[in-house]
Amino acid sequence: MKVVIMAGGKGTRISSVASDIPKPMIKVEGVPVLEREIECLKDQGFDDIIMTVSHLGNIIMDYFGDGSGNSPATGKPFGVHIEYYFEKEPLGNAGALFKIKDKLTSDFLLLNADAMFDVNFNRFVAFHRKHDGLVTLFTHPNSHPYDSGLIIANKDGSVEKWLAKEDERPQYYRNRVNAGLHVINPKVLELVGINADEVGKIDANGKPVKVDLDRQLLKPLAGTGKMFCYDSPEYVKDMGTPERYYSVCKDCKEGKISAKNLKNKQKAIFLDRDGTINKYVGFLRNIDDFELIDGVAEAIRKINESGYLAIVTTNQPVIARGEVSFEELEEIHNKMETLLGKEGAYLDAIYYCPHHPHKGYEGERPELKIECDCRKPKPGMLLNAAADFNIDLSQSWMVGDGENDVKAGLNAGCKTALIGQDKENIGQLVSEISLLGFVKNNLQ
């Protein structure tokens, strides 16, 4: 599979770090960001690369050549084949695709050259092929969803809406952000009605014709069933500002970037919801009753920073009892993610059990009144998450405020923590007053 890397940006926001080299050539721990991208790709078998360059592009071309040489930084072979397309005039962040489209005869990876990432691309591509769409977006939660482009998808993963930063968004939303990594079928280039010969030429207004990737190629596919999102907790971070650059450097030095690749075993903090994240009100049926416990956002933010995955596992018998619909529960969880996101915290995944074995409730849903494998204290939700994210359960924690949480953790082979006031010993490894207390005392 070919890989197209867009390496033509000027990097004006990060000019205080380096202004005399292209942004993708800024070094992290002594190695250019772009070289780290290429190494990640090569190690997974993606070695056929086309780079689009413009601003100071000769520096990139001189450094990498055709990919057959050795790295000036590490001395190791690049081990890839590289072609270039040089934009003499800026064509927008997708204009070059129309200039090289004859080389794009099948699905290809499209990546930005100025992002730091270490992801399992074979897993990403397998998802794309399974869903047979024209485009698959790599999506993830981040610490600032309130000023990021949001992706809203259906249960099958097909993208329903693409909300850019300037678009109006709902009051509550899932923290699902486009990370700038894509698998694209070249048929997309034929759908938008853009003539490759016109790209770069002067239009009637005296300006060169440019093409915007998001607004002209991808966003119009929302709602067509032809674009899907691939949710992953792996590390992808734009380093376009000095603050983000120094954050990336710190993460790289501490080994957090490579550790988050899903080919490696992950560690998780499994979190109960009611009484652990939000204030306990009994069966929570009304979204207005959802309120974060003081200190929870800080606790989850620290979990995010620690390298552990933050995964909610919650029994929700109100679904089987007919008291809350699936749509209403989703909106409650959107509120949870929105409130956390406003404080710089995020959840990597939410698992819930909608079942309830006891019958006889007015309005209940008979098909959900079953003995299942996911309702805590059974470990089904934890086991499913472990399969989805390659989690080492023995290095993970289950944290909750009740006996079922502790037993589910023990049944899954996790370490366990019981939080709350005056809790007896029911087999938990540690007892803490709050989630924040647990994090401060056990994740240092």
Coordinates of C-alpha atoms in Angstrom, one line a residue:
M1 CA 0.0 0.0 0.0
K2 CA 1.3 3.4 -0.9
V3 CA 1.7 6.1 1.7
V4 CA 1.3 9.8 0.9
I5 CA 2.9 12.1 3.4
M6 CA 1.9 15.8 3.2
A7 CA 5.1 17.7 4.2
G8 CA 4.5 21.1 2.7
G9 CA 3.4 23.2 5.7
K10 CA 5.2 26.3 6.7
G11 CA 4.9 25.8 10.5
T12 CA 4.3 29.4 11.4
R13 CA 2.9 28.5 14.9
I14 CA 6.1 26.7 15.8
S15 CA 8.6 29.1 14.3
S16 CA 10.0 30.0 17.8
V17 CA 11.3 26.4 18.0
A18 CA 12.8 26.3 14.5
S19 CA 12.2 28.8 11.7
D20 CA 15.0 27.8 9.2
I21 CA 13.9 24.2 8.6
P22 CA 10.5 22.7 7.6
K23 CA 8.3 21.8 10.5
P24 CA 8.5 18.0 9.8
M25 CA 12.3 18.2 10.2
I26 CA 12.2 19.5 13.8
K27 CA 13.9 17.0 16.0
V28 CA 12.5 15.1 18.9
E29 CA 15.2 13.5 21.0
G30 CA 17.7 14.0 18.2
V31 CA 15.6 12.6 15.4
P32 CA 13.4 14.6 13.0
V33 CA 9.7 14.0 13.4
L34 CA 9.3 13.0 9.8
E35 CA 12.0 10.3 10.2
R36 CA 10.2 8.9 13.2
E37 CA 7.0 8.6 11.1
I38 CA 8.9 6.8 8.3
E39 CA 10.5 4.4 10.8
C40 CA 7.1 3.6 12.2
L41 CA 5.7 2.9 8.7
K42 CA 8.7 0.9 7.6
D43 CA 8.7 -1.4 10.6
Q44 CA 5.1 -2.4 9.7
G45 CA 5.8 -3.0 6.0
F46 CA 4.7 0.3 4.6
D47 CA 7.8 1.3 2.5
D48 CA 6.4 2.8 -0.7
I49 CA 6.1 6.6 0.0
I50 CA 5.2 9.7 -1.9
M51 CA 6.0 13.0 -0.2
T52 CA 4.4 16.3 -1.2
V53 CA 6.8 19.1 -0.3
S54 CA 6.9 22.9 -0.9
H55 CA 8.3 25.3 1.8
L56 CA 12.0 24.5 2.2
G57 CA 11.2 21.2 0.6
N58 CA 14.8 20.8 -0.7
I59 CA 15.9 20.3 2.9
I60 CA 13.6 17.3 3.2
M61 CA 14.6 15.9 -0.2
D62 CA 18.3 16.3 0.5
Y63 CA 18.0 14.5 3.9
F64 CA 16.0 11.5 2.8
G65 CA 16.8 11.2 -0.9
D66 CA 15.1 8.3 -2.5
G67 CA 15.0 6.4 0.8
S68 CA 17.9 4.1 -0.1
G69 CA 20.5 5.8 2.1
N70 CA 21.3 6.0 5.8
S71 CA 19.9 8.4 8.3
P72 CA 22.3 11.3 9.2
A73 CA 20.8 11.2 12.7
T74 CA 21.0 7.5 13.5
G75 CA 23.2 6.0 10.9
K76 CA 20.6 3.4 10.2
P77 CA 19.2 2.7 6.7
F78 CA 15.9 4.4 5.9
G79 CA 14.8 1.2 4.2
V80 CA 12.0 2.7 2.1
H81 CA 11.4 4.0 -1.4
I82 CA 10.5 7.7 -1.6
E83 CA 9.2 9.8 -4.5
Y84 CA 8.4 13.5 -4.3
Y85 CA 6.0 16.0 -5.6
F86 CA 7.2 19.6 -5.2
E87 CA 4.5 22.3 -5.0
K88 CA 6.0 25.4 -6.7
E89 CA 2.8 27.3 -5.6
P90 CA 0.7 26.3 -2.6
L91 CA -2.1 24.0 -3.7
G92 CA -3.9 23.6 -0.4
N93 CA -3.4 20.6 1.8
A94 CA -5.0 18.2 -0.8
G95 CA -4.2 19.8 -4.1
A96 CA -1.1 17.7 -4.7
L97 CA -3.3 14.5 -4.5
F98 CA -4.8 15.6 -7.9
K99 CA -1.3 16.1 -9.4
I100 CA -0.2 12.5 -8.4
K101 CA -3.5 10.7 -8.8
D102 CA -2.2 8.6 -11.6
K103 CA 0.1 7.0 -9.1
L104 CA -2.8 6.3 -6.7
T105 CA -4.4 3.2 -8.2
S106 CA -5.7 1.6 -5.0
D107 CA -6.3 2.4 -1.3
F108 CA -3.5 4.5 0.2
L109 CA -2.5 6.0 3.6
L110 CA -2.6 9.8 3.8
L111 CA -0.7 11.3 6.7
N112 CA 0.5 14.7 7.9
A113 CA 4.3 15.0 8.2
D114 CA 4.2 17.1 11.4
A115 CA 2.4 14.8 13.8
M116 CA 4.1 12.5 16.3
F117 CA 2.6 9.1 16.3
D118 CA 3.2 5.4 16.9
V119 CA 0.2 3.4 15.8
N120 CA -0.6 -0.1 14.5
F121 CA -1.2 0.7 10.8
N122 CA -1.9 -2.9 9.8
R123 CA -4.8 -2.9 12.4
F124 CA -6.1 0.4 11.0
V125 CA -5.9 -0.8 7.4
A126 CA -7.6 -4.1 8.3
F127 CA -10.5 -2.2 9.8
H128 CA -10.8 -0.1 6.6
R129 CA -10.9 -3.2 4.4
K130 CA -13.5 -4.9 6.6
H131 CA -15.9 -2.0 6.3
D132 CA -15.3 -1.5 2.6
G133 CA -15.7 2.3 2.6
L134 CA -14.0 5.0 0.6
V135 CA -12.4 6.6 3.6
T136 CA -11.5 5.6 7.1
L137 CA -10.5 8.3 9.6
F138 CA -8.3 7.6 12.5
T139 CA -10.2 9.0 15.5
H140 CA -9.3 9.3 19.2
P141 CA -10.3 11.3 22.3
N142 CA -8.1 14.2 23.3
S143 CA -7.7 16.7 26.1
H144 CA -9.3 19.7 24.2
P145 CA -12.4 18.4 22.3
Y146 CA -14.1 21.8 22.8
D147 CA -11.8 23.4 20.2
S148 CA -11.2 20.3 17.9
G149 CA -13.1 19.0 14.9
L150 CA -15.6 16.4 16.1
I151 CA -16.7 13.2 14.3
I152 CA -20.2 11.9 15.0
A153 CA -20.8 8.4 13.9
N154 CA -23.4 5.7 13.9
K155 CA -23.1 2.4 15.8
D156 CA -21.6 0.7 12.8
G157 CA -18.8 3.4 12.7
S158 CA -20.0 5.2 9.7
V159 CA -19.5 9.0 9.9
E160 CA -22.8 10.8 10.2
K161 CA -21.6 14.3 10.8
W162 CA -18.2 16.1 10.6
L163 CA -18.2 19.2 12.9
A164 CA -15.3 21.6 12.2
K165 CA -14.1 24.0 14.9
E166 CA -16.3 26.7 13.5
D167 CA -19.5 24.6 13.2
E168 CA -22.2 24.7 15.8
R169 CA -22.1 21.6 18.0
P170 CA -24.6 19.9 20.3
Q171 CA -24.7 20.7 24.0
Y172 CA -23.2 17.3 24.8
Y173 CA -21.0 15.2 22.5
R174 CA -18.7 12.3 22.4
N175 CA -15.0 13.1 22.6
R176 CA -14.1 11.7 19.2
V177 CA -11.6 13.8 17.2
N178 CA -10.1 13.3 13.8
A179 CA -6.4 12.6 14.3
G180 CA -5.2 13.4 10.7
L181 CA -4.4 9.8 9.7
H182 CA -6.5 8.4 6.8
V183 CA -7.0 5.4 4.6
I184 CA -8.4 6.7 1.3
N185 CA -9.7 5.0 -1.9
P186 CA -8.6 7.1 -4.9
K187 CA -12.2 7.1 -6.2
V188 CA -12.8 10.0 -3.8
L189 CA -10.8 12.2 -6.1
E190 CA -13.3 11.6 -8.9
L191 CA -16.3 12.4 -6.7
V192 CA -15.6 16.0 -6.0
G193 CA -15.7 17.3 -9.6
I194 CA -12.2 18.9 -9.4
N195 CA -10.1 18.9 -12.6
A196 CA -6.5 18.1 -11.8
D197 CA -5.4 20.4 -14.6
E198 CA -7.1 23.3 -13.0
V199 CA -5.5 22.9 -9.6
G200 CA -2.8 25.6 -9.1
K201 CA -4.0 27.7 -12.0
I202 CA -5.2 31.2 -11.5
D203 CA -9.0 31.5 -11.1
A204 CA -11.4 34.3 -12.1
N205 CA -10.5 36.1 -8.8
G206 CA -6.8 36.1 -9.6
K207 CA -6.0 33.4 -7.0
P208 CA -4.5 29.9 -7.5
V209 CA -7.0 27.1 -7.3
K210 CA -6.4 25.2 -4.0
V211 CA -8.0 22.1 -2.5
D212 CA -8.9 21.6 1.1
L213 CA -8.7 18.0 2.3
D214 CA -11.3 18.2 5.1
R215 CA -13.9 20.6 3.7
Q216 CA -13.8 19.6 0.0
L217 CA -12.9 15.9 0.0
L218 CA -13.8 14.3 3.3
K219 CA -16.5 16.3 5.0
P220 CA -18.9 15.9 2.1
L221 CA -18.8 12.1 2.6
A222 CA -20.4 12.4 6.0
G223 CA -23.8 10.8 6.0
T224 CA -23.2 8.8 2.8
G225 CA -22.2 5.5 4.6
K226 CA -18.9 5.6 2.7
M227 CA -16.7 7.1 5.4
F228 CA -15.9 5.3 8.7
C229 CA -14.1 6.2 11.9
Y230 CA -11.5 3.9 13.5
D231 CA -11.4 4.6 17.2
S232 CA -8.0 4.0 18.9
P233 CA -6.3 5.2 22.1
E234 CA -2.8 5.1 20.4
Y235 CA -0.5 8.1 20.4
V236 CA -1.1 10.8 17.8
K237 CA -0.3 14.4 18.6
D238 CA 0.0 17.4 16.4
M239 CA 3.2 19.3 17.5
G240 CA 2.2 22.5 15.7
T241 CA 2.7 24.8 18.7
P242 CA 5.7 25.2 21.0
E243 CA 3.7 23.9 24.0
R244 CA 2.6 20.7 22.1
Y245 CA 6.2 20.2 20.8
Y246 CA 7.7 20.3 24.3
S247 CA 4.9 18.0 25.5
V248 CA 5.8 15.5 22.7
C249 CA 9.5 15.7 23.6
K250 CA 8.7 14.8 27.2
D251 CA 6.4 11.9 26.2
C252 CA 9.0 10.5 23.8
K253 CA 11.8 10.7 26.5
E254 CA 9.5 8.8 28.9
G255 CA 8.7 6.1 26.4
K256 CA 5.0 6.9 26.4
I257 CA 4.6 7.2 22.6
S258 CA 5.8 3.8 21.6
A259 CA 4.2 2.2 24.6
K260 CA 0.7 3.2 23.3
N261 CA 1.0 1.3 20.1
L262 CA -1.6 -1.5 20.3
K263 CA 0.9 -4.1 19.2
N264 CA 2.2 -3.7 22.8
K265 CA 0.3 -4.8 25.9
Q266 CA -1.6 -2.0 27.5
K267 CA -2.4 -1.1 31.1
A268 CA -5.9 0.1 32.0
I269 CA -7.7 1.7 34.9
F270 CA -11.3 0.3 34.7
L271 CA -13.7 2.7 36.3
D272 CA -17.2 2.1 37.6
R273 CA -19.5 5.0 36.8
D274 CA -22.1 5.8 39.4
G275 CA -20.5 6.7 42.7
T276 CA -17.1 6.6 41.2
I277 CA -17.2 9.2 38.5
N278 CA -20.6 10.8 39.1
K279 CA -22.5 11.4 42.3
Y280 CA -24.6 8.5 43.2
V281 CA -28.4 9.1 43.0
G282 CA -29.6 5.5 42.8
F283 CA -30.7 4.4 39.3
L284 CA -29.7 7.4 37.2
R285 CA -32.6 8.0 34.7
N286 CA -32.5 11.7 34.1
I287 CA -29.5 13.4 32.5
D288 CA -30.0 16.4 34.7
D289 CA -29.1 14.3 37.7
F290 CA -25.6 13.5 36.2
E291 CA -23.0 15.5 38.1
L292 CA -19.3 14.8 38.3
I293 CA -17.8 14.1 41.7
D294 CA -15.3 16.8 42.8
G295 CA -11.8 15.9 41.8
V296 CA -12.8 13.2 39.2
A297 CA -11.7 15.2 36.2
E298 CA -8.3 15.8 37.8
A299 CA -8.0 12.1 38.6
I300 CA -8.9 11.0 35.1
R301 CA -6.5 13.7 33.6
K302 CA -3.7 12.1 35.7
I303 CA -4.7 8.7 34.5
N304 CA -4.4 10.0 30.9
E305 CA -1.0 11.4 31.7
S306 CA 0.2 8.2 33.4
G307 CA -0.1 6.1 30.2
Y308 CA -2.9 3.9 31.6
L309 CA -6.1 3.7 29.5
A310 CA -9.1 5.1 31.3
I311 CA -12.1 2.8 30.5
V312 CA -15.5 2.9 32.1
T313 CA -17.3 -0.4 32.8
T314 CA -20.8 0.2 34.2
N315 CA -23.9 -1.9 34.8
Q316 CA -27.0 -0.1 33.4
P317 CA -30.0 -2.3 34.2
V318 CA -32.2 0.8 33.6
I319 CA -32.1 -0.2 29.9
A320 CA -33.5 -3.7 30.5
R321 CA -36.0 -2.2 33.0
G322 CA -37.3 0.1 30.3
E323 CA -36.5 3.2 32.3
V324 CA -33.9 4.6 30.0
S325 CA -33.5 4.1 26.2
F326 CA -30.1 3.3 24.5
E327 CA -30.3 6.8 23.0
E328 CA -30.8 8.4 26.4
L329 CA -27.9 6.5 27.9
E330 CA -25.7 7.6 25.1
E331 CA -26.6 11.2 25.7
I332 CA -25.8 10.8 29.5
H333 CA -22.4 9.4 28.5
N334 CA -22.0 12.3 26.0
K335 CA -22.6 14.7 28.9
M336 CA -19.9 12.8 31.0
E337 CA -17.4 13.1 28.1
T338 CA -18.2 16.8 27.5
L339 CA -17.8 17.7 31.2
L340 CA -14.5 15.8 31.4
G341 CA -13.3 17.3 28.2
K342 CA -13.9 20.8 29.4
E343 CA -11.4 20.1 32.2
G344 CA -8.8 18.4 29.9
A345 CA -9.6 14.8 30.7
Y346 CA -10.9 12.0 28.5
L347 CA -12.1 8.4 28.5
D348 CA -10.5 5.9 26.1
A349 CA -13.7 3.8 26.0
I350 CA -17.0 3.1 27.7
Y351 CA -18.5 -0.3 28.1
Y352 CA -21.9 -0.9 29.6
C353 CA -24.1 -3.9 30.4
P354 CA -27.8 -3.2 29.5
H355 CA -29.0 -6.5 31.0
H356 CA -30.9 -7.3 34.1
P357 CA -31.9 -10.9 35.1
H358 CA -34.9 -10.1 37.3
K359 CA -38.3 -9.9 35.6
G360 CA -41.5 -8.2 36.5
Y361 CA -41.0 -4.5 35.8
E362 CA -43.6 -2.5 34.0
G363 CA -42.3 -1.5 30.6
E364 CA -39.3 -3.8 30.8
R365 CA -37.5 -5.1 27.7
P366 CA -37.9 -8.9 27.7
E367 CA -35.0 -9.5 25.3
L368 CA -32.6 -7.9 27.8
K369 CA -33.9 -9.8 30.9
I370 CA -31.2 -12.4 30.7
E371 CA -28.3 -13.9 32.6
C372 CA -25.3 -12.5 30.7
D373 CA -21.5 -12.6 30.9
C374 CA -21.1 -8.8 31.1
R375 CA -23.0 -7.7 34.2
K376 CA -20.6 -7.2 37.1
P377 CA -19.5 -9.1 39.1
K378 CA -18.9 -11.1 36.0
P379 CA -15.9 -9.9 34.1
G380 CA -17.3 -9.8 30.6
M381 CA -16.9 -6.0 30.0
L382 CA -13.3 -6.1 31.2
L383 CA -12.5 -9.1 29.1
N384 CA -14.0 -7.5 26.0
A385 CA -12.0 -4.3 26.6
A386 CA -8.8 -6.4 27.0
A387 CA -9.5 -8.1 23.6
D388 CA -10.2 -4.8 21.9
F389 CA -7.2 -2.9 23.2
N390 CA -4.6 -5.7 23.9
I391 CA -4.7 -5.1 27.7
D392 CA -2.7 -6.9 30.3
L393 CA -5.3 -7.5 32.9
S394 CA -2.7 -8.4 35.6
Q395 CA -1.2 -5.0 35.3
S396 CA -4.5 -3.2 35.3
W397 CA -6.9 -2.0 38.0
M398 CA -10.6 -2.1 38.6
V399 CA -11.8 0.8 40.7
G400 CA -15.3 1.2 42.0
D401 CA -17.5 1.9 45.0
G402 CA -19.2 -1.5 45.4
E403 CA -18.7 -5.2 45.9
N404 CA -19.6 -6.1 42.4
D405 CA -16.8 -3.8 41.1
V406 CA -14.2 -5.5 43.2
K407 CA -15.4 -9.0 42.3
A408 CA -15.5 -8.2 38.6
G409 CA -11.9 -7.0 38.9
L410 CA -10.8 -10.1 40.8
N411 CA -12.7 -12.4 38.3
A412 CA -10.8 -10.6 35.4
G413 CA -7.4 -11.0 37.2
C414 CA -7.0 -7.3 37.9
K415 CA -5.8 -5.4 40.9
T416 CA -8.7 -3.8 42.7
A417 CA -9.5 -0.7 44.6
L418 CA -12.6 0.1 46.6
I419 CA -13.4 3.8 47.1
G420 CA -15.8 5.6 49.5
Q421 CA -16.3 6.1 53.2
D422 CA -16.0 3.3 55.7
K423 CA -15.7 0.4 53.3
E424 CA -15.2 -3.1 54.7
N425 CA -12.6 -5.4 53.2
I426 CA -14.2 -7.5 50.5
G427 CA -11.0 -8.6 48.8
Q428 CA -9.8 -5.3 47.4
L429 CA -6.1 -4.7 47.3
V430 CA -6.5 -1.0 48.4
S431 CA -9.2 1.2 49.9
E432 CA -9.4 4.9 49.2
I433 CA -11.8 7.7 49.9
S434 CA -12.1 8.9 46.3
L435 CA -10.9 8.3 42.7
L436 CA -8.5 11.2 43.1
G437 CA -7.1 9.7 46.3
F438 CA -6.6 6.3 44.5
V439 CA -4.7 8.0 41.6
K440 CA -2.5 10.0 43.9
N441 CA -1.6 7.1 46.1
N442 CA -1.2 4.3 43.6
L443 CA -0.2 5.6 40.2
Q444 CA 3.0 7.5 41.2

